[in-house]
Amino acid sequence: MPIDVAADVIANRPLSADYNVLALAAPAIAAASAPGQFVMIKANGGPGVAGQSDPLLRRPFSIFEVLRGADGTPAGISILSKRIGVSTRLLYDARPGQRLACLGPLGRSFTIVEPPTAAWMVAGGVGLAPFATLAESLHARGVRATLFYGARSGAELFYLDFFRALDVELVLTTEDGSAGEHGRVIAPLDRRLAAHDDDAAVMVYACGPEGMLAATARIAMKHGRPCQVSVERIMGCGLGGCYSCVVPMRGEDGAAHHVRSCLAGPVLAGDQIVWD
Ligand SMILES: Cc1cc2nc3c(=O)[nH]c(=O)nc-3n(C[C@H](O)[C@H](O)[C@H](O)COP(=O)(O)OP(=O)(O)OC[C@H]3O[C@@H](n4cnc5c(N)ncnc54)[C@H](O)[C@@H]3O)c2cc1C
Ligand code: FES
């Protein structure tokens, strides 16, 4: 069951002019969450919390980190937010001590592989968000993990040392060529999958812009590899009530149908989504 809390902002760390990491005191949500799940946050307060009425609706955010106390007990969560509109602007400017309505954990999490299967995570921009907790879970299981991470520039590649500390191999790309390989992240993914031993199992996990997700799913299918994608649809409620988040899927009989990505996802099988 999702939990609705009025969460204190513990800290707000700007990473760039657009990105910030917002830490929220939400221990019950943190304790119940699994990698790939999300929360719905009302950026201007919410029920029981003083605030303006605009924006009226909450917005979805992946749980980026589970924050723990000195004894390891879950104390809160953080979100990695990219400023694109009214809510993310408010979250960029949020101050410690402010309270935000936060509902979660929501949605279906990633299915986490076991060794000897390797995990290849593919992140575009703020699509990095669900991979910090996934990388921790993979590390705890002893799974070999690689992160293919693309951004506009080197200044927008974040938390690299966090992933290195979890023994995650980094394959970096930037659109302006200022760090890593020049271009899009799917290019090294395609090359690496083509060169990979057919008998060595790989699970591809992806999160990022829809075009990148579609390309990743197609590349994984081309190389006969399973792929879990975390889709980002506009979500009005996060609870299955508004149908703003539907994604076309193809069933085993080949027939197309729509699922609500807040309930059936956000993590979905890449080869079952109807991409065009
Ligand atoms: C499951 C899930 C997890 C997400 N996790 C994160 C995360 O960890 N960090 C993060 O920064 N963002 C994440 N997002 C996207 C985030 O929810 C949107 O950026 C946010 O709703 C924008 O709110 P806003 O009020 O700032 O923008 P608005 O003012 O509502 O919108 C600004 C513009 O962006 C467009 N837009 C809004 N939401 C989306 C969307 N989901 N996809 C494409 N275009 C959109 C609008 O149509 C509009 O043109 C996630 C989305 C989903 C569905
Ligand atoms: S967000 Fe309302 S049904 Fe999915």
CSV table of C-alpha atoms and ligand atoms in Angstrom, one decimal:
chain,number,residue,atom,x,y,z
A,1,MET,CA,0.0,0.0,0.0
A,2,PRO,CA,1.4,3.5,-0.9
A,3,ILE,CA,1.9,5.8,2.1
A,4,ASP,CA,1.0,9.5,2.0
A,5,VAL,CA,3.2,11.6,4.1
A,6,ALA,CA,4.0,15.3,4.7
A,7,ALA,CA,7.7,15.0,4.2
A,8,ASP,CA,10.2,17.6,5.6
A,9,VAL,CA,12.8,18.7,3.1
A,10,ILE,CA,16.1,17.6,4.7
A,11,ALA,CA,18.4,19.0,2.1
A,12,ASN,CA,18.4,20.4,-1.4
A,13,ARG,CA,21.7,20.1,-3.4
A,14,PRO,CA,21.9,21.9,-6.7
A,15,LEU,CA,24.0,19.9,-9.2
A,16,SER,CA,23.8,22.4,-12.1
A,17,ALA,CA,21.5,25.2,-13.3
A,18,ASP,CA,18.8,22.6,-14.0
A,19,TYR,CA,19.4,19.6,-11.8
A,20,ASN,CA,19.1,19.2,-8.1
A,21,VAL,CA,18.9,16.4,-5.5
A,22,LEU,CA,16.1,16.9,-3.0
A,23,ALA,CA,16.3,14.8,0.2
A,24,LEU,CA,13.0,14.1,2.0
A,25,ALA,CA,12.3,12.7,5.4
A,26,ALA,CA,10.0,9.8,4.5
A,27,PRO,CA,11.2,6.7,6.4
A,28,ALA,CA,8.1,4.6,5.8
A,29,ILE,CA,8.3,5.1,2.0
A,30,ALA,CA,12.0,4.5,2.0
A,31,ALA,CA,11.6,1.2,3.9
A,32,ALA,CA,8.9,-0.1,1.6
A,33,SER,CA,10.5,1.0,-1.7
A,34,ALA,CA,12.2,-1.2,-4.4
A,35,PRO,CA,14.4,-0.1,-7.3
A,36,GLY,CA,12.4,1.5,-10.1
A,37,GLN,CA,9.4,2.6,-8.0
A,38,PHE,CA,8.3,6.3,-7.8
A,39,VAL,CA,6.6,8.8,-5.6
A,40,MET,CA,4.0,11.5,-6.4
A,41,ILE,CA,5.1,14.8,-5.0
A,42,LYS,CA,3.1,18.0,-4.6
A,43,ALA,CA,5.7,20.6,-5.2
A,44,ASN,CA,3.9,23.4,-3.4
A,45,GLY,CA,2.9,21.6,-0.2
A,46,GLY,CA,-0.3,19.5,-0.3
A,47,PRO,CA,-3.0,18.4,2.1
A,48,GLY,CA,-2.2,19.4,5.7
A,49,VAL,CA,0.7,21.4,4.3
A,50,ALA,CA,0.5,25.2,3.8
A,51,GLY,CA,1.0,26.2,0.2
A,52,GLN,CA,-0.3,27.8,-2.9
A,53,SER,CA,-2.8,26.0,-5.1
A,54,ASP,CA,-0.8,26.0,-8.4
A,55,PRO,CA,0.3,23.4,-9.4
A,56,LEU,CA,-2.8,21.5,-8.4
A,57,LEU,CA,-1.6,18.0,-9.3
A,58,ARG,CA,1.3,16.0,-7.9
A,59,ARG,CA,4.1,15.0,-10.2
A,60,PRO,CA,5.9,11.6,-10.5
A,61,PHE,CA,9.6,11.2,-9.5
A,62,SER,CA,11.7,8.0,-9.4
A,63,ILE,CA,13.1,7.2,-5.9
A,64,PHE,CA,16.8,8.1,-6.5
A,65,GLU,CA,18.4,7.2,-3.2
A,66,VAL,CA,17.2,5.5,0.0
A,67,LEU,CA,18.8,7.6,2.8
A,68,ARG,CA,19.8,5.7,5.9
A,69,GLY,CA,20.6,6.7,9.5
A,70,ALA,CA,23.9,5.8,11.2
A,71,ASP,CA,22.4,2.4,12.2
A,72,GLY,CA,21.3,1.6,8.6
A,73,THR,CA,17.6,2.3,9.2
A,74,PRO,CA,15.9,3.9,6.2
A,75,ALA,CA,15.3,7.6,7.1
A,76,GLY,CA,14.2,9.1,3.8
A,77,ILE,CA,14.5,9.3,0.1
A,78,SER,CA,16.0,11.6,-2.4
A,79,ILE,CA,14.9,12.5,-5.9
A,80,LEU,CA,17.0,13.7,-8.8
A,81,SER,CA,15.0,16.5,-10.4
A,82,LYS,CA,15.5,18.2,-13.7
A,83,ARG,CA,13.8,21.6,-14.0
A,84,ILE,CA,11.4,21.7,-16.9
A,85,GLY,CA,8.2,23.3,-15.6
A,86,VAL,CA,6.2,24.7,-12.7
A,87,SER,CA,6.7,21.8,-10.2
A,88,THR,CA,10.3,21.1,-10.9
A,89,ARG,CA,11.1,24.8,-10.6
A,90,LEU,CA,9.5,24.8,-7.2
A,91,LEU,CA,11.5,21.7,-6.2
A,92,TYR,CA,14.7,23.3,-7.4
A,93,ASP,CA,14.1,26.2,-5.0
A,94,ALA,CA,12.7,24.1,-2.1
A,95,ARG,CA,14.3,24.9,1.3
A,96,PRO,CA,15.2,22.6,4.2
A,97,GLY,CA,12.3,22.5,6.7
A,98,GLN,CA,9.7,23.0,4.0
A,99,ARG,CA,7.0,20.2,3.9
A,100,LEU,CA,5.9,18.5,0.7
A,101,ALA,CA,3.1,15.9,0.3
A,102,CYS,CA,4.8,12.7,-0.9
A,103,LEU,CA,2.9,9.5,-1.9
A,104,GLY,CA,4.6,6.2,-2.5
A,105,PRO,CA,6.2,3.9,-3.2
A,106,LEU,CA,4.2,3.4,-6.4
A,107,GLY,CA,4.4,1.3,-9.5
A,108,ARG,CA,6.2,-1.9,-10.4
A,109,SER,CA,9.9,-2.2,-9.7
A,110,PHE,CA,12.7,-3.6,-11.9
A,111,THR,CA,13.1,-7.4,-11.8
A,112,ILE,CA,16.6,-7.8,-10.5
A,113,VAL,CA,18.9,-10.5,-12.0
A,114,GLU,CA,21.2,-12.9,-10.2
A,115,PRO,CA,24.8,-13.8,-11.2
A,116,PRO,CA,26.0,-15.0,-13.7
A,117,THR,CA,23.6,-12.7,-15.6
A,118,ALA,CA,25.2,-9.3,-16.2
A,119,ALA,CA,23.2,-6.1,-15.8
A,120,TRP,CA,23.6,-3.3,-18.4
A,121,MET,CA,21.8,-0.1,-17.3
A,122,VAL,CA,21.2,2.5,-20.0
A,123,ALA,CA,20.4,6.1,-18.8
A,124,GLY,CA,19.7,9.2,-20.7
A,125,GLY,CA,19.9,12.5,-18.7
A,126,VAL,CA,17.6,12.5,-15.7
A,127,GLY,CA,16.8,8.9,-16.6
A,128,LEU,CA,19.8,8.1,-14.3
A,129,ALA,CA,17.3,8.4,-11.4
A,130,PRO,CA,16.1,4.8,-10.9
A,131,PHE,CA,19.6,3.4,-11.3
A,132,ALA,CA,21.3,4.4,-8.0
A,133,THR,CA,19.1,2.0,-6.0
A,134,LEU,CA,19.2,-0.6,-8.7
A,135,ALA,CA,23.0,-0.5,-8.7
A,136,GLU,CA,23.0,-1.0,-4.9
A,137,SER,CA,20.8,-4.0,-5.2
A,138,LEU,CA,22.9,-5.5,-8.0
A,139,HIS,CA,26.1,-4.9,-6.0
A,140,ALA,CA,24.6,-6.6,-3.0
A,141,ARG,CA,23.8,-9.7,-5.1
A,142,GLY,CA,27.2,-9.8,-6.7
A,143,VAL,CA,25.9,-9.0,-10.2
A,144,ARG,CA,28.4,-7.5,-12.7
A,145,ALA,CA,26.9,-4.1,-13.7
A,146,THR,CA,27.6,-1.6,-16.5
A,147,LEU,CA,26.1,1.9,-16.8
A,148,PHE,CA,25.8,3.4,-20.3
A,149,TYR,CA,25.1,7.0,-19.4
A,150,GLY,CA,24.5,9.8,-21.9
A,151,ALA,CA,24.0,13.5,-21.3
A,152,ARG,CA,24.1,16.7,-23.2
A,153,SER,CA,27.6,17.6,-21.8
A,154,GLY,CA,30.2,16.4,-19.3
A,155,ALA,CA,28.8,18.9,-16.8
A,156,GLU,CA,25.5,17.0,-16.8
A,157,LEU,CA,27.0,13.6,-15.9
A,158,PHE,CA,26.3,13.2,-12.2
A,159,TYR,CA,27.1,10.7,-9.4
A,160,LEU,CA,29.9,9.0,-11.3
A,161,ASP,CA,31.9,8.2,-8.1
A,162,PHE,CA,28.7,6.8,-6.5
A,163,PHE,CA,28.5,4.2,-9.3
A,164,ARG,CA,32.2,3.6,-9.4
A,165,ALA,CA,32.1,2.8,-5.6
A,166,LEU,CA,29.6,0.1,-6.4
A,167,ASP,CA,32.0,-1.5,-9.0
A,168,VAL,CA,29.8,-0.4,-11.9
A,169,GLU,CA,31.7,0.0,-15.2
A,170,LEU,CA,30.9,3.4,-16.7
A,171,VAL,CA,30.4,3.9,-20.5
A,172,LEU,CA,29.8,7.6,-20.9
A,173,THR,CA,28.6,9.6,-23.9
A,174,THR,CA,27.9,13.3,-24.4
A,175,GLU,CA,26.1,15.1,-27.3
A,176,ASP,CA,28.7,17.8,-27.4
A,177,GLY,CA,31.7,15.5,-27.0
A,178,SER,CA,32.9,17.2,-23.8
A,179,ALA,CA,33.2,13.9,-22.0
A,180,GLY,CA,33.2,10.3,-22.9
A,181,GLU,CA,32.3,9.2,-26.5
A,182,HIS,CA,30.7,11.9,-28.8
A,183,GLY,CA,27.1,11.1,-29.6
A,184,ARG,CA,24.2,9.1,-28.2
A,185,VAL,CA,24.4,6.4,-25.6
A,186,ILE,CA,22.8,3.7,-27.8
A,187,ALA,CA,25.8,3.6,-30.1
A,188,PRO,CA,28.2,1.9,-27.6
A,189,LEU,CA,25.4,-0.2,-26.3
A,190,ASP,CA,24.8,-1.6,-29.8
A,191,ARG,CA,28.5,-2.2,-30.4
A,192,ARG,CA,29.0,-3.9,-27.0
A,193,LEU,CA,25.9,-6.2,-27.5
A,194,ALA,CA,27.2,-7.1,-31.0
A,195,ALA,CA,30.6,-8.1,-29.5
A,196,HIS,CA,29.2,-9.9,-26.4
A,197,ASP,CA,29.5,-13.7,-26.0
A,198,ASP,CA,26.1,-15.2,-27.1
A,199,ASP,CA,26.2,-17.6,-24.1
A,200,ALA,CA,26.7,-14.9,-21.5
A,201,ALA,CA,23.4,-13.7,-20.2
A,202,VAL,CA,22.7,-9.9,-20.1
A,203,MET,CA,19.6,-8.0,-18.8
A,204,VAL,CA,19.3,-4.5,-20.3
A,205,TYR,CA,17.6,-1.9,-18.1
A,206,ALA,CA,16.7,1.5,-19.6
A,207,CYS,CA,15.4,4.9,-18.5
A,208,GLY,CA,15.4,8.2,-20.4
A,209,PRO,CA,13.6,10.0,-23.2
A,210,GLU,CA,11.1,7.9,-25.2
A,211,GLY,CA,13.2,7.9,-28.4
A,212,MET,CA,16.2,6.5,-26.5
A,213,LEU,CA,13.9,3.9,-24.8
A,214,ALA,CA,12.5,2.8,-28.2
A,215,ALA,CA,16.0,2.6,-29.7
A,216,THR,CA,17.3,0.6,-26.7
A,217,ALA,CA,14.4,-1.9,-26.9
A,218,ARG,CA,15.0,-2.4,-30.6
A,219,ILE,CA,18.8,-2.9,-30.1
A,220,ALA,CA,18.2,-5.4,-27.3
A,221,MET,CA,15.6,-7.3,-29.5
A,222,LYS,CA,18.1,-7.3,-32.4
A,223,HIS,CA,20.7,-8.9,-30.3
A,224,GLY,CA,18.2,-11.3,-28.6
A,225,ARG,CA,18.5,-9.8,-25.1
A,226,PRO,CA,15.7,-9.1,-22.6
A,227,CYS,CA,15.1,-5.4,-21.8
A,228,GLN,CA,13.2,-3.7,-19.0
A,229,VAL,CA,12.4,0.0,-19.7
A,230,SER,CA,11.1,2.6,-17.2
A,231,VAL,CA,8.6,4.7,-19.2
A,232,GLU,CA,8.0,8.4,-18.3
A,233,ARG,CA,4.4,9.3,-19.2
A,234,ILE,CA,2.5,12.4,-17.9
A,235,MET,CA,0.8,11.1,-14.8
A,236,GLY,CA,-2.2,12.8,-13.2
A,237,CYS,CA,-2.7,10.6,-10.2
A,238,GLY,CA,-0.2,7.7,-10.1
A,239,LEU,CA,-2.9,5.5,-8.7
A,240,GLY,CA,-4.8,4.2,-11.8
A,241,GLY,CA,-7.7,6.6,-11.7
A,242,CYS,CA,-7.1,9.1,-14.5
A,243,TYR,CA,-5.8,7.1,-17.5
A,244,SER,CA,-3.4,9.9,-18.4
A,245,CYS,CA,-0.4,7.5,-18.5
A,246,VAL,CA,-1.5,4.7,-20.9
A,247,VAL,CA,1.1,2.9,-23.0
A,248,PRO,CA,0.2,0.6,-26.0
A,249,MET,CA,1.4,-2.9,-25.5
A,250,ARG,CA,1.3,-6.1,-27.6
A,251,GLY,CA,0.2,-9.2,-25.8
A,252,GLU,CA,1.5,-12.7,-26.5
A,253,ASP,CA,-1.4,-13.2,-29.0
A,254,GLY,CA,-0.1,-10.2,-31.0
A,255,ALA,CA,-3.1,-8.1,-30.1
A,256,ALA,CA,-2.5,-4.5,-29.0
A,257,HIS,CA,-4.0,-3.2,-25.7
A,258,HIS,CA,-3.3,-0.3,-23.4
A,259,VAL,CA,-1.9,-0.5,-19.9
A,260,ARG,CA,-1.8,2.3,-17.2
A,261,SER,CA,1.9,2.7,-16.7
A,262,CYS,CA,1.5,3.9,-13.2
A,263,LEU,CA,0.1,0.5,-12.2
A,264,ALA,CA,1.5,-2.0,-14.8
A,265,GLY,CA,4.8,0.1,-14.9
A,266,PRO,CA,6.7,2.3,-14.9
A,267,VAL,CA,8.9,-0.7,-15.6
A,268,LEU,CA,7.7,-2.6,-18.7
A,269,ALA,CA,9.1,-5.2,-21.0
A,270,GLY,CA,10.7,-3.3,-23.9
A,271,ASP,CA,9.7,-6.0,-26.5
A,272,GLN,CA,6.0,-5.8,-25.6
A,273,ILE,CA,5.6,-2.0,-26.0
A,274,VAL,CA,4.2,-0.8,-29.3
A,275,TRP,CA,6.8,1.9,-30.1
A,276,ASP,CA,5.4,3.5,-33.2
B,1,LIG,C1,7.4,7.2,-13.4
B,1,LIG,C2,8.1,8.6,-13.6
B,1,LIG,C3,9.3,8.9,-13.0
B,1,LIG,C4,9.9,10.1,-13.2
B,1,LIG,N1,11.0,10.4,-12.6
B,1,LIG,C5,11.6,11.6,-12.7
B,1,LIG,C6,12.8,11.9,-12.0
B,1,LIG,O1,13.3,11.1,-11.2
B,1,LIG,N2,13.3,13.1,-12.1
B,1,LIG,C7,12.7,14.1,-12.9
B,1,LIG,O2,13.2,15.2,-13.0
B,1,LIG,N3,11.6,13.8,-13.6
B,1,LIG,C8,11.0,12.6,-13.5
B,1,LIG,N4,9.9,12.3,-14.2
B,1,LIG,C9,9.3,13.4,-15.1
B,1,LIG,C10,8.6,14.4,-14.2
B,1,LIG,O3,7.5,13.8,-13.6
B,1,LIG,C11,8.2,15.6,-15.0
B,1,LIG,O4,9.4,16.3,-15.4
B,1,LIG,C12,7.4,16.5,-14.2
B,1,LIG,O5,6.1,16.0,-14.1
B,1,LIG,C13,7.3,17.9,-14.8
B,1,LIG,O6,6.5,18.7,-13.9
B,1,LIG,P1,6.5,20.2,-14.0
B,1,LIG,O7,5.4,20.8,-13.3
B,1,LIG,O8,7.9,20.8,-13.6
B,1,LIG,O9,6.4,20.5,-15.6
B,1,LIG,P2,5.0,20.9,-16.3
B,1,LIG,O10,4.8,22.4,-16.1
B,1,LIG,O11,3.9,20.0,-15.9
B,1,LIG,O12,5.4,20.5,-17.8
B,1,LIG,C14,6.4,21.2,-18.5
B,1,LIG,C15,6.5,20.6,-19.9
B,1,LIG,O13,7.0,19.3,-19.8
B,1,LIG,C16,6.1,18.3,-20.4
B,1,LIG,N5,6.1,17.1,-19.5
B,1,LIG,C17,5.7,17.0,-18.2
B,1,LIG,N6,5.8,15.8,-17.7
B,1,LIG,C18,6.4,15.1,-18.7
B,1,LIG,C19,6.8,13.7,-18.9
B,1,LIG,N7,6.7,12.8,-17.9
B,1,LIG,N8,7.3,13.4,-20.1
B,1,LIG,C20,7.5,14.2,-21.1
B,1,LIG,N9,7.1,15.5,-21.0
B,1,LIG,C21,6.6,15.9,-19.9
B,1,LIG,C22,4.7,19.0,-20.3
B,1,LIG,O14,3.9,18.5,-21.3
B,1,LIG,C23,5.1,20.5,-20.6
B,1,LIG,O15,5.3,20.7,-22.0
B,1,LIG,C24,9.3,11.1,-14.1
B,1,LIG,C25,8.1,10.8,-14.7
B,1,LIG,C26,7.5,9.5,-14.5
B,1,LIG,C27,6.2,9.2,-15.2
B,2,FES,S1,-1.4,8.4,-13.6
B,2,FES,FE1,-3.6,8.3,-13.4
B,2,FES,S2,-4.1,6.3,-14.2
B,2,FES,FE2,-1.9,6.4,-14.3
